[in-house]
């Protein structure tokens, strides 16, 4: 039995790329950019007015406020100046427009009064560069704008658009097979007998994968028999990139997953982790480097397993940095019953300007509704049987 960190390290070591593909910018949200993006020109590409106002020469104000300047031109955004600003003249300019030649400052319209083709100002001094975004101050042509292996957020997409990247190279998403095991498990839409349960784990795993844009998912049910399980998994090993199983990995008489996986050529990397919930976790690698996760069957175990083990694997495959927990104070004391690291559902509560972790009351890892009102899971370390109130704990947001 290994620790959580040892299990995570072993999983990351098996990470592999799923390949790359080019997609349109409109289809790139949430995908992982795998190419560096450099500036195709200076940004801003010209000296840009940052205020509506008047483009002037700062030297005209060196001796105090002049008795008005002649307006020689109107420059809206998107238009190029036709005239050069000389001594005693200025151009009316809108935000975002290119500052005309000769001008080196912009006085905002609120500080000006136009009258009969001239403009008078209520400011005494003007500094060169005032209210101007200088060419290249954001980036010079050839500068790195976006490093590779970045999740394409709205902010990243904005920079891609500025740089003219209407198509981008992204990490290909894996095809994932999900196997829910157990004679008692039936599809959500099927009639359910008193001794049966509906397959909730597959939907929890689908939702988790969807957060990374992974929607090419094949989900199957497998009864508690070696033959049924082998048939279900064998087909997925041929067609899918990654396989997630729930149930059948503990010590029960019908827990056939480890035996069947190894009979199909899946090499065991580890079995069992010093964690609650989810201790019976099984992880292996199929021919071709395909990762196979055997998660315990209880709902909280599945969700914690996806967060703590499947997510680090996917992020490593995509070249994304690992997520690190955030520490918050525990709002009430807590005692655990396990000698292992204990991950418990919790909420973040803010009171009097301080945010802390409030444990969610639940009936063990089989509680079907334990996590629905939680914001994530927090860890009570193996060595800490009791945590006093206000103890900082590591919080992992869903």
PDB file of C-alpha atoms in Angstrom, residues 292-398:
ATOM      1  CA  UNK A 292      -6.428   2.068 -16.818  1.00  0.00           C
ATOM      2  CA  UNK A 293      -7.927   3.246 -13.525  1.00  0.00           C
ATOM      3  CA  UNK A 294      -9.891   0.910 -11.271  1.00  0.00           C
ATOM      4  CA  UNK A 295     -11.823   3.138  -8.851  1.00  0.00           C
ATOM      5  CA  UNK A 296     -13.780   1.820  -5.859  1.00  0.00           C
ATOM      6  CA  UNK A 297     -17.513   1.805  -6.500  1.00  0.00           C
ATOM      7  CA  UNK A 298     -18.905   4.159  -3.883  1.00  0.00           C
ATOM      8  CA  UNK A 299     -19.877   7.606  -5.231  1.00  0.00           C
ATOM      9  CA  UNK A 300     -17.611   9.702  -3.004  1.00  0.00           C
ATOM     10  CA  UNK A 301     -14.698   7.357  -3.703  1.00  0.00           C
ATOM     11  CA  UNK A 302     -15.206   7.751  -7.451  1.00  0.00           C
ATOM     12  CA  UNK A 303     -15.375  11.536  -7.280  1.00  0.00           C
ATOM     13  CA  UNK A 304     -12.366  11.840  -4.973  1.00  0.00           C
ATOM     14  CA  UNK A 305     -10.456   9.388  -7.175  1.00  0.00           C
ATOM     15  CA  UNK A 306     -11.143  11.477 -10.287  1.00  0.00           C
ATOM     16  CA  UNK A 307      -9.965  14.624  -8.526  1.00  0.00           C
ATOM     17  CA  UNK A 308      -6.858  13.232  -6.885  1.00  0.00           C
ATOM     18  CA  UNK A 309      -5.649  10.679  -9.441  1.00  0.00           C
ATOM     19  CA  UNK A 310      -7.343  10.908 -12.836  1.00  0.00           C
ATOM     20  CA  UNK A 311      -7.002  14.690 -13.057  1.00  0.00           C
ATOM     21  CA  UNK A 312      -3.212  14.712 -12.424  1.00  0.00           C
ATOM     22  CA  UNK A 313      -2.850  12.087 -15.149  1.00  0.00           C
ATOM     23  CA  UNK A 314      -4.806  14.123 -17.690  1.00  0.00           C
ATOM     24  CA  UNK A 315      -2.955  17.335 -16.843  1.00  0.00           C
ATOM     25  CA  UNK A 316       0.387  15.569 -17.228  1.00  0.00           C
ATOM     26  CA  UNK A 317      -0.717  14.194 -20.607  1.00  0.00           C
ATOM     27  CA  UNK A 318      -1.718  17.698 -21.725  1.00  0.00           C
ATOM     28  CA  UNK A 319       1.494  19.255 -20.401  1.00  0.00           C
ATOM     29  CA  UNK A 320      -0.428  21.389 -17.915  1.00  0.00           C
ATOM     30  CA  UNK A 321       1.048  22.255 -14.503  1.00  0.00           C
ATOM     31  CA  UNK A 322      -0.218  20.288 -11.554  1.00  0.00           C
ATOM     32  CA  UNK A 323      -2.919  21.905  -9.460  1.00  0.00           C
ATOM     33  CA  UNK A 324      -1.902  22.640  -5.888  1.00  0.00           C
ATOM     34  CA  UNK A 325      -4.273  22.802  -2.918  1.00  0.00           C
ATOM     35  CA  UNK A 326      -5.119  26.046  -1.162  1.00  0.00           C
ATOM     36  CA  UNK A 327      -4.934  26.164   2.633  1.00  0.00           C
ATOM     37  CA  UNK A 328      -7.878  27.428   4.648  1.00  0.00           C
ATOM     38  CA  UNK A 329      -8.576  27.247   8.392  1.00  0.00           C
ATOM     39  CA  UNK A 330     -10.910  24.533   9.602  1.00  0.00           C
ATOM     40  CA  UNK A 331     -14.058  26.156  10.992  1.00  0.00           C
ATOM     41  CA  UNK A 332     -14.730  23.361  13.465  1.00  0.00           C
ATOM     42  CA  UNK A 333     -12.631  20.660  15.086  1.00  0.00           C
ATOM     43  CA  UNK A 334     -12.572  17.273  13.396  1.00  0.00           C
ATOM     44  CA  UNK A 335     -11.591  13.742  14.467  1.00  0.00           C
ATOM     45  CA  UNK A 336     -11.075  10.973  11.928  1.00  0.00           C
ATOM     46  CA  UNK A 337     -11.478   7.215  12.304  1.00  0.00           C
ATOM     47  CA  UNK A 338      -8.868   6.066   9.792  1.00  0.00           C
ATOM     48  CA  UNK A 339      -5.062   5.867  10.112  1.00  0.00           C
ATOM     49  CA  UNK A 340      -4.810   7.057   6.495  1.00  0.00           C
ATOM     50  CA  UNK A 341      -5.036  10.470   4.848  1.00  0.00           C
ATOM     51  CA  UNK A 342      -8.729  11.352   5.060  1.00  0.00           C
ATOM     52  CA  UNK A 343     -10.280  13.472   2.301  1.00  0.00           C
ATOM     53  CA  UNK A 344     -13.654  14.840   3.326  1.00  0.00           C
ATOM     54  CA  UNK A 345     -16.258  16.864   1.376  1.00  0.00           C
ATOM     55  CA  UNK A 346     -16.467  20.435   2.558  1.00  0.00           C
ATOM     56  CA  UNK A 347     -17.783  23.906   1.837  1.00  0.00           C
ATOM     57  CA  UNK A 348     -15.960  27.213   1.829  1.00  0.00           C
ATOM     58  CA  UNK A 349     -17.659  29.639   4.183  1.00  0.00           C
ATOM     59  CA  UNK A 350     -16.763  33.322   4.496  1.00  0.00           C
ATOM     60  CA  UNK A 351     -17.604  35.025   7.768  1.00  0.00           C
ATOM     61  CA  UNK A 352     -16.391  38.400   9.016  1.00  0.00           C
ATOM     62  CA  UNK A 353     -13.971  38.665   6.102  1.00  0.00           C
ATOM     63  CA  UNK A 354     -12.327  35.272   6.724  1.00  0.00           C
ATOM     64  CA  UNK A 355     -12.824  32.192   4.546  1.00  0.00           C
ATOM     65  CA  UNK A 356     -12.638  28.746   6.093  1.00  0.00           C
ATOM     66  CA  UNK A 357     -13.483  25.088   5.505  1.00  0.00           C
ATOM     67  CA  UNK A 358     -16.700  23.638   6.876  1.00  0.00           C
ATOM     68  CA  UNK A 359     -16.945  19.808   6.709  1.00  0.00           C
ATOM     69  CA  UNK A 360     -20.091  18.414   5.093  1.00  0.00           C
ATOM     70  CA  UNK A 361     -22.031  15.953   7.215  1.00  0.00           C
ATOM     71  CA  UNK A 362     -22.399  12.695   5.306  1.00  0.00           C
ATOM     72  CA  UNK A 363     -22.925   8.987   5.839  1.00  0.00           C
ATOM     73  CA  UNK A 364     -19.690   7.614   4.426  1.00  0.00           C
ATOM     74  CA  UNK A 365     -18.431   7.153   0.874  1.00  0.00           C
ATOM     75  CA  UNK A 366     -21.672   5.504  -0.239  1.00  0.00           C
ATOM     76  CA  UNK A 367     -23.768   8.586   0.557  1.00  0.00           C
ATOM     77  CA  UNK A 368     -25.311   9.478  -2.819  1.00  0.00           C
ATOM     78  CA  UNK A 369     -25.761  13.179  -2.019  1.00  0.00           C
ATOM     79  CA  UNK A 370     -22.638  13.795   0.050  1.00  0.00           C
ATOM     80  CA  UNK A 371     -20.858  16.035  -2.428  1.00  0.00           C
ATOM     81  CA  UNK A 372     -23.649  17.937  -4.158  1.00  0.00           C
ATOM     82  CA  UNK A 373     -23.453  20.930  -1.806  1.00  0.00           C
ATOM     83  CA  UNK A 374     -19.674  20.811  -1.364  1.00  0.00           C
ATOM     84  CA  UNK A 375     -17.078  23.002  -3.024  1.00  0.00           C
ATOM     85  CA  UNK A 376     -14.325  20.383  -2.888  1.00  0.00           C
ATOM     86  CA  UNK A 377     -12.479  18.036  -0.585  1.00  0.00           C
ATOM     87  CA  UNK A 378     -10.011  18.822   2.186  1.00  0.00           C
ATOM     88  CA  UNK A 379      -7.361  16.551   3.655  1.00  0.00           C
ATOM     89  CA  UNK A 380      -6.864  15.502   7.256  1.00  0.00           C
ATOM     90  CA  UNK A 381      -3.339  14.027   7.271  1.00  0.00           C
ATOM     91  CA  UNK A 382      -2.699  10.456   8.367  1.00  0.00           C
ATOM     92  CA  UNK A 383      -0.686  11.588  11.380  1.00  0.00           C
ATOM     93  CA  UNK A 384      -3.375  13.972  12.663  1.00  0.00           C
ATOM     94  CA  UNK A 385      -6.118  11.966  14.348  1.00  0.00           C
ATOM     95  CA  UNK A 386      -7.667  15.179  15.682  1.00  0.00           C
ATOM     96  CA  UNK A 387      -7.609  18.642  14.137  1.00  0.00           C
ATOM     97  CA  UNK A 388      -8.501  21.574  16.407  1.00  0.00           C
ATOM     98  CA  UNK A 389     -10.640  24.402  15.113  1.00  0.00           C
ATOM     99  CA  UNK A 390      -8.711  26.935  12.980  1.00  0.00           C
ATOM    100  CA  UNK A 391      -6.104  24.377  11.870  1.00  0.00           C
ATOM    101  CA  UNK A 392      -5.078  25.107   8.237  1.00  0.00           C
ATOM    102  CA  UNK A 393      -6.103  22.251   5.915  1.00  0.00           C
ATOM    103  CA  UNK A 394      -5.311  21.558   2.267  1.00  0.00           C
ATOM    104  CA  UNK A 395      -8.401  22.248   0.152  1.00  0.00           C
ATOM    105  CA  UNK A 396      -8.881  20.824  -3.367  1.00  0.00           C
ATOM    106  CA  UNK A 397     -11.660  22.572  -5.283  1.00  0.00           C
ATOM    107  CA  UNK A 398     -13.850  20.363  -7.462  1.00  0.00           C
TER     108      UNK A 398
END
